[in-house]
Tab-separated table of C-alpha atoms and ligand atoms in Angstrom:
chain	number	residue	atom	x	y	z
O	121	MET	CA	0.020	-0.009	0.010
O	122	ILE	CA	1.186	3.522	-0.870
O	123	ASP	CA	-0.171	5.274	2.251
O	124	LEU	CA	-0.593	8.984	1.582
O	125	ARG	CA	-3.312	9.485	4.112
O	126	SER	CA	-1.096	11.379	6.567
O	127	ASP	CA	2.399	11.816	7.851
O	128	THR	CA	1.018	10.328	11.189
O	129	VAL	CA	1.113	6.850	9.610
O	130	THR	CA	4.889	6.871	9.735
O	131	LYS	CA	6.248	3.975	11.888
O	132	PRO	CA	9.329	4.403	14.140
O	133	THR	CA	12.691	3.776	12.374
O	134	GLU	CA	14.944	0.896	13.413
O	135	GLU	CA	17.075	3.375	15.299
O	136	MET	CA	14.048	4.564	17.201
O	137	ARG	CA	13.001	1.075	18.170
O	138	ARG	CA	16.519	0.427	19.349
O	139	ALA	CA	16.419	3.584	21.347
O	140	MET	CA	13.051	2.477	22.925
O	141	TYR	CA	14.658	-0.775	23.976
O	142	GLU	CA	17.711	0.871	25.505
O	143	ALA	CA	16.013	3.949	27.063
O	144	GLU	CA	16.926	4.833	30.568
O	145	VAL	CA	13.727	5.389	32.494
O	146	GLY	CA	12.256	6.596	35.739
O	147	ASP	CA	8.930	7.972	37.113
O	148	ASP	CA	8.198	11.137	35.203
O	149	VAL	CA	5.492	12.250	37.580
O	150	TYR	CA	8.407	12.689	40.034
O	151	SER	CA	10.412	14.258	37.097
O	152	GLU	CA	12.769	11.238	37.397
O	153	ASP	CA	12.745	9.954	33.869
O	154	PRO	CA	16.147	10.815	32.410
O	155	SER	CA	15.028	10.258	28.817
O	156	ILE	CA	12.032	12.608	29.241
O	157	ASN	CA	14.117	15.191	31.003
O	158	ALA	CA	16.742	15.088	28.191
O	159	LEU	CA	14.123	15.377	25.563
O	160	GLU	CA	12.398	18.370	27.239
O	161	GLU	CA	15.765	20.044	27.604
O	162	ALA	CA	16.783	19.538	24.027
O	163	ALA	CA	13.378	20.546	22.721
O	164	ALA	CA	13.365	23.784	24.866
O	165	GLU	CA	16.749	24.631	23.394
O	166	ILE	CA	15.768	23.973	19.786
O	167	LEU	CA	12.567	26.004	20.145
O	168	GLY	CA	14.225	28.862	21.986
O	169	LYS	CA	12.047	28.601	25.072
O	170	GLU	CA	13.035	28.334	28.707
O	171	ASN	CA	11.291	24.984	29.333
O	172	ALA	CA	9.425	22.266	27.602
O	173	LEU	CA	6.978	19.495	28.510
O	174	PHE	CA	6.538	16.062	26.864
O	175	VAL	CA	2.813	15.542	26.124
O	176	THR	CA	0.990	12.553	24.773
O	177	SER	CA	-0.285	14.196	21.605
O	178	GLY	CA	-0.534	17.437	19.719
O	179	THR	CA	-4.145	17.799	20.874
O	180	GLN	CA	-3.143	17.412	24.447
O	181	GLY	CA	-0.344	19.977	23.908
O	182	ASN	CA	-2.748	22.533	22.462
O	183	GLN	CA	-5.340	21.899	25.121
O	184	VAL	CA	-2.828	22.156	28.007
O	185	ALA	CA	-1.657	25.456	26.472
O	186	ILE	CA	-5.246	26.828	26.234
O	187	LEU	CA	-6.038	25.630	29.823
O	188	THR	CA	-2.894	27.246	31.157
O	189	HIS	CA	-3.268	30.563	29.317
O	190	SER	CA	-7.022	31.123	29.628
O	191	VAL	CA	-9.756	31.268	32.243
O	192	SER	CA	-13.246	29.964	31.788
O	193	GLY	CA	-15.487	32.540	30.115
O	194	SER	CA	-12.769	34.207	28.161
O	195	GLU	CA	-12.411	34.350	24.350
O	196	VAL	CA	-9.683	32.715	22.368
O	197	ILE	CA	-8.957	33.954	18.871
O	198	MET	CA	-8.024	31.236	16.299
O	199	GLU	CA	-8.067	30.725	12.610
O	200	ALA	CA	-11.492	29.500	11.318
O	201	ASP	CA	-9.991	26.395	9.618
O	202	SER	CA	-7.415	25.671	12.385
O	203	HIS	CA	-6.985	22.228	13.906
O	204	ILE	CA	-7.975	23.581	17.311
O	205	PHE	CA	-11.309	24.879	15.954
O	206	MET	CA	-12.023	22.036	13.496
O	207	TYR	CA	-10.549	18.843	14.873
O	208	GLU	CA	-10.163	18.817	18.635
O	209	ALA	CA	-13.768	17.828	19.376
O	210	ALA	CA	-14.453	21.213	20.988
O	211	ALA	CA	-12.072	20.314	23.772
O	212	ALA	CA	-11.249	23.961	24.378
O	213	SER	CA	-14.947	24.657	25.101
O	214	ALA	CA	-15.428	21.421	27.060
O	215	PHE	CA	-12.392	21.707	29.292
O	216	ALA	CA	-11.236	25.314	29.382
O	217	GLY	CA	-14.743	26.793	29.027
O	218	ILE	CA	-13.484	29.325	26.545
O	219	GLN	CA	-15.416	30.836	23.713
O	220	PRO	CA	-13.643	30.297	20.417
O	221	ARG	CA	-13.486	33.354	18.130
O	222	PRO	CA	-12.728	31.980	14.666
O	223	LEU	CA	-11.172	34.440	12.097
O	224	LYS	CA	-10.922	33.408	8.455
O	225	GLY	CA	-7.324	33.845	7.371
O	226	ILE	CA	-5.651	33.965	3.970
O	227	ARG	CA	-3.971	30.620	3.367
O	228	GLY	CA	-4.364	29.986	7.038
O	229	SER	CA	-2.765	33.279	8.058
O	230	ILE	CA	-4.835	35.531	10.366
O	231	GLN	CA	-4.765	39.121	8.927
O	232	PRO	CA	-3.566	41.794	11.358
O	233	GLU	CA	-6.535	44.127	10.640
O	234	ASP	CA	-9.050	41.278	11.448
O	235	LEU	CA	-7.186	40.568	14.657
O	236	LEU	CA	-7.322	44.253	15.669
O	237	GLN	CA	-11.060	44.250	15.130
O	238	ALA	CA	-11.537	40.988	17.106
O	239	ILE	CA	-9.610	41.906	20.179
O	240	ARG	CA	-12.197	42.812	22.848
O	241	SER	CA	-12.316	46.140	24.581
O	242	GLU	CA	-13.112	46.606	28.234
O	243	ASP	CA	-16.919	46.351	28.414
O	244	ILE	CA	-19.313	44.625	30.784
O	245	HIS	CA	-20.844	42.821	27.800
O	246	HIS	CA	-17.578	41.405	26.491
O	247	PRO	CA	-15.516	38.420	27.289
O	248	GLU	CA	-11.891	39.133	27.736
O	249	THR	CA	-9.524	38.064	24.917
O	250	SER	CA	-7.184	35.688	26.671
O	251	LEU	CA	-5.222	34.084	23.917
O	252	VAL	CA	-4.483	34.035	20.182
O	253	CYS	CA	-3.665	30.739	18.513
O	254	LEU	CA	-1.721	30.403	15.284
O	255	GLU	CA	-1.034	27.233	13.195
O	256	ASN	CA	2.122	26.738	11.134
O	257	THR	CA	2.144	24.935	8.819
O	258	HIS	CA	-1.612	25.228	8.356
O	259	ASN	CA	-3.121	21.880	7.759
O	260	ARG	CA	-6.479	22.795	6.112
O	261	ALA	CA	-4.811	25.432	3.952
O	262	GLY	CA	-2.782	22.491	2.448
O	263	GLY	CA	0.309	22.535	4.687
O	264	ALA	CA	0.656	26.310	3.934
O	265	VAL	CA	3.617	28.065	5.565
O	266	ILE	CA	2.752	31.146	7.650
O	267	SER	CA	5.748	33.474	6.998
O	268	ALA	CA	7.936	34.706	9.874
O	269	GLU	CA	6.792	38.295	8.843
O	270	ASP	CA	3.153	37.367	9.230
O	271	MET	CA	3.825	35.717	12.574
O	272	ALA	CA	5.781	38.764	13.779
O	273	ALA	CA	2.967	41.153	12.797
O	274	ILE	CA	0.404	39.178	14.828
O	275	TYR	CA	2.802	38.735	17.770
O	276	LYS	CA	3.451	42.522	17.844
O	277	ILE	CA	-0.209	43.360	18.041
O	278	CYS	CA	-0.723	40.774	20.727
O	279	ARG	CA	2.153	42.081	22.867
O	280	THR	CA	0.851	45.595	22.622
O	281	ASN	CA	-2.521	44.303	23.846
O	282	LYS	CA	-0.920	41.908	26.468
O	283	ILE	CA	-2.440	38.840	24.897
O	284	PRO	CA	-0.347	35.696	24.782
O	285	VAL	CA	0.201	33.858	21.525
O	286	HIS	CA	0.157	30.030	21.345
O	287	LEU	CA	1.485	28.415	18.179
O	288	ASP	CA	0.127	25.146	17.033
O	289	GLY	CA	3.320	23.973	15.333
O	290	ALA	CA	2.330	20.359	14.710
O	291	ARG	CA	4.320	20.720	11.468
O	292	LEU	CA	6.579	23.600	12.489
O	293	PHE	CA	9.601	21.706	11.291
O	294	ASN	CA	8.003	21.486	7.752
O	295	ALA	CA	7.429	25.262	7.878
O	296	ALA	CA	11.046	25.813	8.924
O	297	ALA	CA	12.423	23.497	6.170
O	298	ALA	CA	10.245	25.104	3.497
O	299	SER	CA	11.291	28.682	4.442
O	300	ASN	CA	14.934	27.871	5.118
O	301	LEU	CA	14.624	29.188	8.692
O	302	SER	CA	15.290	27.499	11.983
O	303	VAL	CA	12.269	26.476	14.068
O	304	LYS	CA	13.666	28.862	16.735
O	305	THR	CA	13.252	31.840	14.371
O	306	LEU	CA	9.555	30.898	13.757
O	307	SER	CA	8.884	30.167	17.396
O	308	SER	CA	10.329	33.416	18.518
O	309	HIS	CA	7.089	35.040	17.342
O	310	CYS	CA	4.961	33.316	19.998
O	311	ASP	CA	4.921	32.748	23.749
O	312	THR	CA	4.191	28.982	23.698
O	313	VAL	CA	4.515	26.396	20.919
O	314	GLN	CA	3.367	22.789	20.450
O	315	ILE	CA	5.241	20.542	18.030
O	316	CYS	CA	4.361	16.969	16.971
O	317	LEU	CA	7.098	14.338	17.161
O	318	SER	CA	4.785	11.800	15.702
O	319	LYS	CA	4.013	13.268	12.272
O	320	GLY	CA	6.756	13.900	9.578
O	321	LEU	CA	9.428	13.363	12.315
O	322	GLY	CA	8.424	9.831	12.621
O	323	ALA	CA	8.239	9.176	16.387
O	324	PRO	CA	5.578	6.613	17.554
O	325	ALA	CA	3.886	9.154	19.856
O	326	GLY	CA	4.191	12.357	21.601
O	327	SER	CA	4.388	16.129	21.282
O	328	ILE	CA	6.314	18.933	23.034
O	329	LEU	CA	4.862	22.000	24.559
O	330	ALA	CA	7.437	24.799	25.160
O	331	GLY	CA	7.281	28.161	26.892
O	332	SER	CA	8.575	30.092	29.863
O	333	ALA	CA	9.544	28.321	33.066
O	334	SER	CA	6.493	29.601	34.915
O	335	PHE	CA	4.126	28.661	32.043
O	336	ILE	CA	5.533	25.115	31.937
O	337	HIS	CA	5.277	24.773	35.733
O	338	LYS	CA	1.558	25.529	35.471
O	339	ALA	CA	1.167	23.438	32.285
O	340	LYS	CA	2.561	20.408	34.094
O	341	LYS	CA	-0.419	20.371	36.458
O	342	TRP	CA	-2.887	20.714	33.677
O	343	ARG	CA	-1.123	17.780	31.940
O	344	LYS	CA	-1.562	15.772	35.084
O	345	ARG	CA	-5.223	16.682	35.415
O	346	LEU	CA	-5.737	15.496	31.850
O	347	GLY	CA	-4.152	12.190	32.616
O	348	GLY	CA	-0.928	12.898	30.740
O	349	GLY	CA	1.435	12.357	33.589
O	350	LEU	CA	3.398	9.363	32.347
O	351	ARG	CA	5.552	7.082	34.576
O	352	GLN	CA	8.404	5.341	32.636
O	353	GLY	CA	7.562	7.479	29.580
O	354	GLY	CA	11.212	7.398	28.535
O	355	VAL	CA	10.488	4.560	26.211
O	356	LEU	CA	8.529	7.133	24.164
O	357	ALA	CA	10.888	10.046	24.751
O	358	ALA	CA	13.923	8.189	23.431
O	359	PRO	CA	12.501	7.730	19.862
O	360	GLY	CA	11.151	11.314	20.248
O	361	MET	CA	14.755	12.509	20.713
O	362	ILE	CA	15.801	10.820	17.565
O	363	ALA	CA	12.819	12.411	15.757
O	364	LEU	CA	13.845	15.865	16.996
O	365	LYS	CA	17.551	15.500	16.307
O	366	LYS	CA	17.770	13.331	13.172
O	367	MET	CA	14.523	13.508	11.187
O	368	ALA	CA	14.025	17.199	10.734
O	369	HIS	CA	16.813	17.680	8.144
O	370	ARG	CA	15.164	15.306	5.691
O	371	LEU	CA	11.654	16.967	5.509
O	372	HIS	CA	12.758	18.780	2.463
O	373	ASP	CA	12.606	15.417	0.588
O	374	ASP	CA	8.958	15.064	1.513
O	375	HIS	CA	8.303	18.534	0.070
O	376	ILE	CA	10.010	17.636	-3.228
O	377	LYS	CA	7.880	14.469	-3.408
O	378	ALA	CA	4.636	16.442	-2.861
O	379	ALA	CA	5.629	19.066	-5.413
O	380	LYS	CA	6.181	16.297	-7.979
O	381	LEU	CA	2.832	14.707	-7.228
O	382	ALA	CA	1.182	18.165	-7.441
O	383	GLN	CA	2.840	19.005	-10.730
O	384	SER	CA	1.839	15.763	-12.423
O	385	LEU	CA	-1.760	15.817	-11.142
O	386	ALA	CA	-2.150	19.469	-12.250
O	387	GLU	CA	-1.455	18.354	-15.801
O	388	GLN	CA	-4.491	16.163	-15.816
O	389	PRO	CA	-7.428	18.117	-17.285
O	390	ALA	CA	-10.014	16.554	-14.902
O	391	LEU	CA	-7.930	17.321	-11.735
O	392	PHE	CA	-7.318	20.644	-10.019
O	393	VAL	CA	-4.666	21.120	-7.362
O	394	GLU	CA	-6.298	23.483	-4.892
O	395	ASN	CA	-3.264	24.584	-2.847
O	396	ARG	CA	0.085	26.129	-3.499
O	397	VAL	CA	2.229	23.210	-2.322
O	398	ASP	CA	4.583	24.713	0.241
O	399	THR	CA	5.356	21.541	2.097
O	400	ASN	CA	4.129	17.862	2.197
O	401	ILE	CA	0.385	18.221	1.562
O	402	VAL	CA	-1.414	18.245	-1.786
O	403	LEU	CA	-5.137	18.981	-2.020
O	404	VAL	CA	-6.702	17.664	-5.205
O	405	ASN	CA	-10.114	18.629	-6.389
O	406	ILE	CA	-11.709	15.747	-8.222
O	407	GLY	CA	-15.071	17.318	-8.920
O	408	GLN	CA	-14.567	17.252	-12.734
O	409	THR	CA	-13.868	13.519	-12.853
O	410	GLY	CA	-17.505	12.769	-12.110
O	411	PHE	CA	-16.611	10.553	-9.226
O	412	SER	CA	-17.643	11.196	-5.690
O	413	THR	CA	-14.712	11.512	-3.271
O	414	SER	CA	-15.666	8.220	-1.451
O	415	ARG	CA	-15.848	6.295	-4.803
O	416	PHE	CA	-12.526	7.841	-5.910
O	417	LEU	CA	-10.909	6.829	-2.655
O	418	GLN	CA	-12.280	3.338	-2.919
O	419	LEU	CA	-10.918	2.942	-6.491
O	420	LEU	CA	-7.559	4.317	-5.349
O	421	LYS	CA	-7.456	1.838	-2.514
O	422	GLU	CA	-8.157	-1.006	-4.938
O	423	GLU	CA	-5.144	0.241	-6.830
O	424	GLY	CA	-3.000	0.186	-3.682
O	425	VAL	CA	-2.969	3.943	-2.855
O	426	LEU	CA	-4.491	5.469	0.258
O	427	ALA	CA	-5.605	9.085	0.716
O	428	VAL	CA	-8.254	10.933	2.721
O	429	ALA	CA	-11.318	13.046	1.953
O	430	PHE	CA	-10.847	16.665	2.798
O	431	GLY	CA	-14.006	18.310	1.489
O	432	PRO	CA	-16.964	17.387	-0.751
O	433	GLN	CA	-14.714	17.208	-3.802
O	434	THR	CA	-11.292	17.355	-2.245
O	435	ILE	CA	-8.821	14.581	-1.507
O	436	ARG	CA	-5.665	15.088	0.587
O	437	PHE	CA	-2.380	13.433	-0.215
O	438	THR	CA	0.467	13.686	2.342
O	439	THR	CA	4.048	12.639	1.772
O	440	HIS	CA	6.418	11.361	4.473
O	441	TYR	CA	9.624	9.389	4.898
O	442	GLU	CA	8.125	6.040	4.036
O	443	ILE	CA	7.038	7.253	0.578
O	444	SER	CA	9.720	6.965	-2.172
O	445	ILE	CA	9.862	8.931	-5.412
O	446	LYS	CA	8.982	5.594	-6.999
O	447	ASP	CA	5.823	5.369	-4.857
O	448	ILE	CA	4.863	8.856	-6.114
O	449	GLU	CA	5.373	7.857	-9.674
O	450	GLN	CA	3.178	4.758	-9.048
O	451	ALA	CA	0.512	6.846	-7.277
O	452	ILE	CA	0.449	9.266	-10.264
O	453	GLU	CA	0.053	6.364	-12.628
O	454	LYS	CA	-2.884	4.866	-10.590
O	455	ILE	CA	-4.581	8.194	-10.266
O	456	SER	CA	-4.299	8.803	-14.009
O	457	LYS	CA	-5.628	5.355	-14.682
O	458	ILE	CA	-8.815	6.020	-12.586
O	459	VAL	CA	-9.375	9.481	-14.071
O	460	SER	CA	-9.001	8.212	-17.697
O	461	ALA	CA	-11.210	5.179	-17.174
O	462	LYS	CA	-14.025	7.522	-16.278
O	463	VAL	CA	-13.242	9.809	-19.256
O	464	ILE	CA	-13.702	6.709	-21.515
O	465	LEU	CA	-16.992	5.768	-19.765
O	466	HIS	CA	-18.302	9.204	-20.625
U	197	LIG	C1	-2.096	16.550	13.971
U	197	LIG	C2	-2.371	17.910	14.350
U	197	LIG	C3	-2.658	18.243	15.641
U	197	LIG	C4	-2.937	17.204	16.682
U	197	LIG	O1	-1.950	16.245	16.903
U	197	LIG	P1	-2.376	14.805	17.511
U	197	LIG	O2	-1.075	14.247	17.879
U	197	LIG	O3	-2.963	14.073	16.420
U	197	LIG	O4	-3.282	15.016	18.712
U	197	LIG	C5	-2.776	19.596	16.039
U	197	LIG	N1	-2.634	20.531	15.139
U	197	LIG	C6	-2.353	20.274	13.797
U	197	LIG	C7	-2.180	21.409	12.898
U	197	LIG	C8	-2.199	18.974	13.380
U	197	LIG	O5	-1.927	18.752	12.130
C-alpha cells in the first residue's frame, strides 16, 4: 500500500526502536525519567524557550496550552480552519470553558486588521480576549507556511494588547524546512509552541509544549489533570529525541515528493490542485472527474493507494519518509488510470 493519508502513519525507524529498548527510564510524575528530561531540555533549546513539556499528543499539547493561558469565560482567537477549531472535538470549550473566536485567514494566516477588530475592549458585555492561537504549517490550507513576517505582525499586536500567543506547530519543522529558517526563528514570534514528534518526524507518539519556566510549571499540572502524567515514559521520549535530532533535516525530501505529485496531477485536465504546495500536503479537487470522493478513494485503494477526503470534492495526499519517489510515480500512474477510465466511460 502506498499510504498517503497522513504523515502520522509513519512507523518508528529501526534506530528509534533500538532507542526505545535501550532507554533509561524513571517515574516522570516525579520528574525522574532521564530520557524525558533530556528530551524536554533539548526541545526547549531547539525551540528557543525556557522549558518544555513532553505531552502525549498534539491535541493534548494545544489543550494544556489553552487551559494554562485562559480562564473559563474568556475568548480565544483562532483561525477558522485551524486544527484547534475544527478537529479537537471542541475540547477547548469542554475543558477550558473558553469561547472560540474563529477568524478566516488567507492561506491560514490571520490578517492583522481582522485581529485588531476582534480583540475585545473593556466592556461589561464582552468576554476578555485571553489568547491568540496560530497554526504553522496550516493543515487545512494544505500545509501552507505562515511566514515569519506574518507571525511577527500578529505577535506585535498581541504584545501591545498583552495577549499571549500560542503556536500550534504540529508541523513547524516542515514550515522551517520550506522557508529555510530555524524553528527557533519561527517560534520566537509566539509565547508558547506545540510541536508533534509523531508526524513527519516519525516518532511513534508524543508532542512537545514549550514556553517560559513559569508557564511550563503551571502546564505540568494541567497535563496531570488531563491524565498525561506518564511514569516510565522514557520509552517514548527516546525515539522522540531521534525524531527531534535526526529527522527534521530530511523533511525537504517530503516537500520535493509532494511538489512532484502536485505538478503531475495538475497536468490532468479533470484534476485541479487547490493549494500552493509549500510543504508535504497536496489537496486535489476531483469534482470534474464525475466521481464522488468516497468512490474515488475506494478505487484508489483498490489500486493500492490510500488518501483521505478533505472536503466534498477534495482529496488530501500527504508525503512522508516512508514514501519514495517511485511510490509517487506509481501513485500518479494509478490516479491517471482512474481518471482516464471515467473519461472513457463518458
Ligand atoms: C495533527 C495535528 C494536531 C494534533 O496532533 P495529535 O497528535 O494528532 O493530537 C494539532 N494541530 C495540527 C495542525 C495537526 O496537524
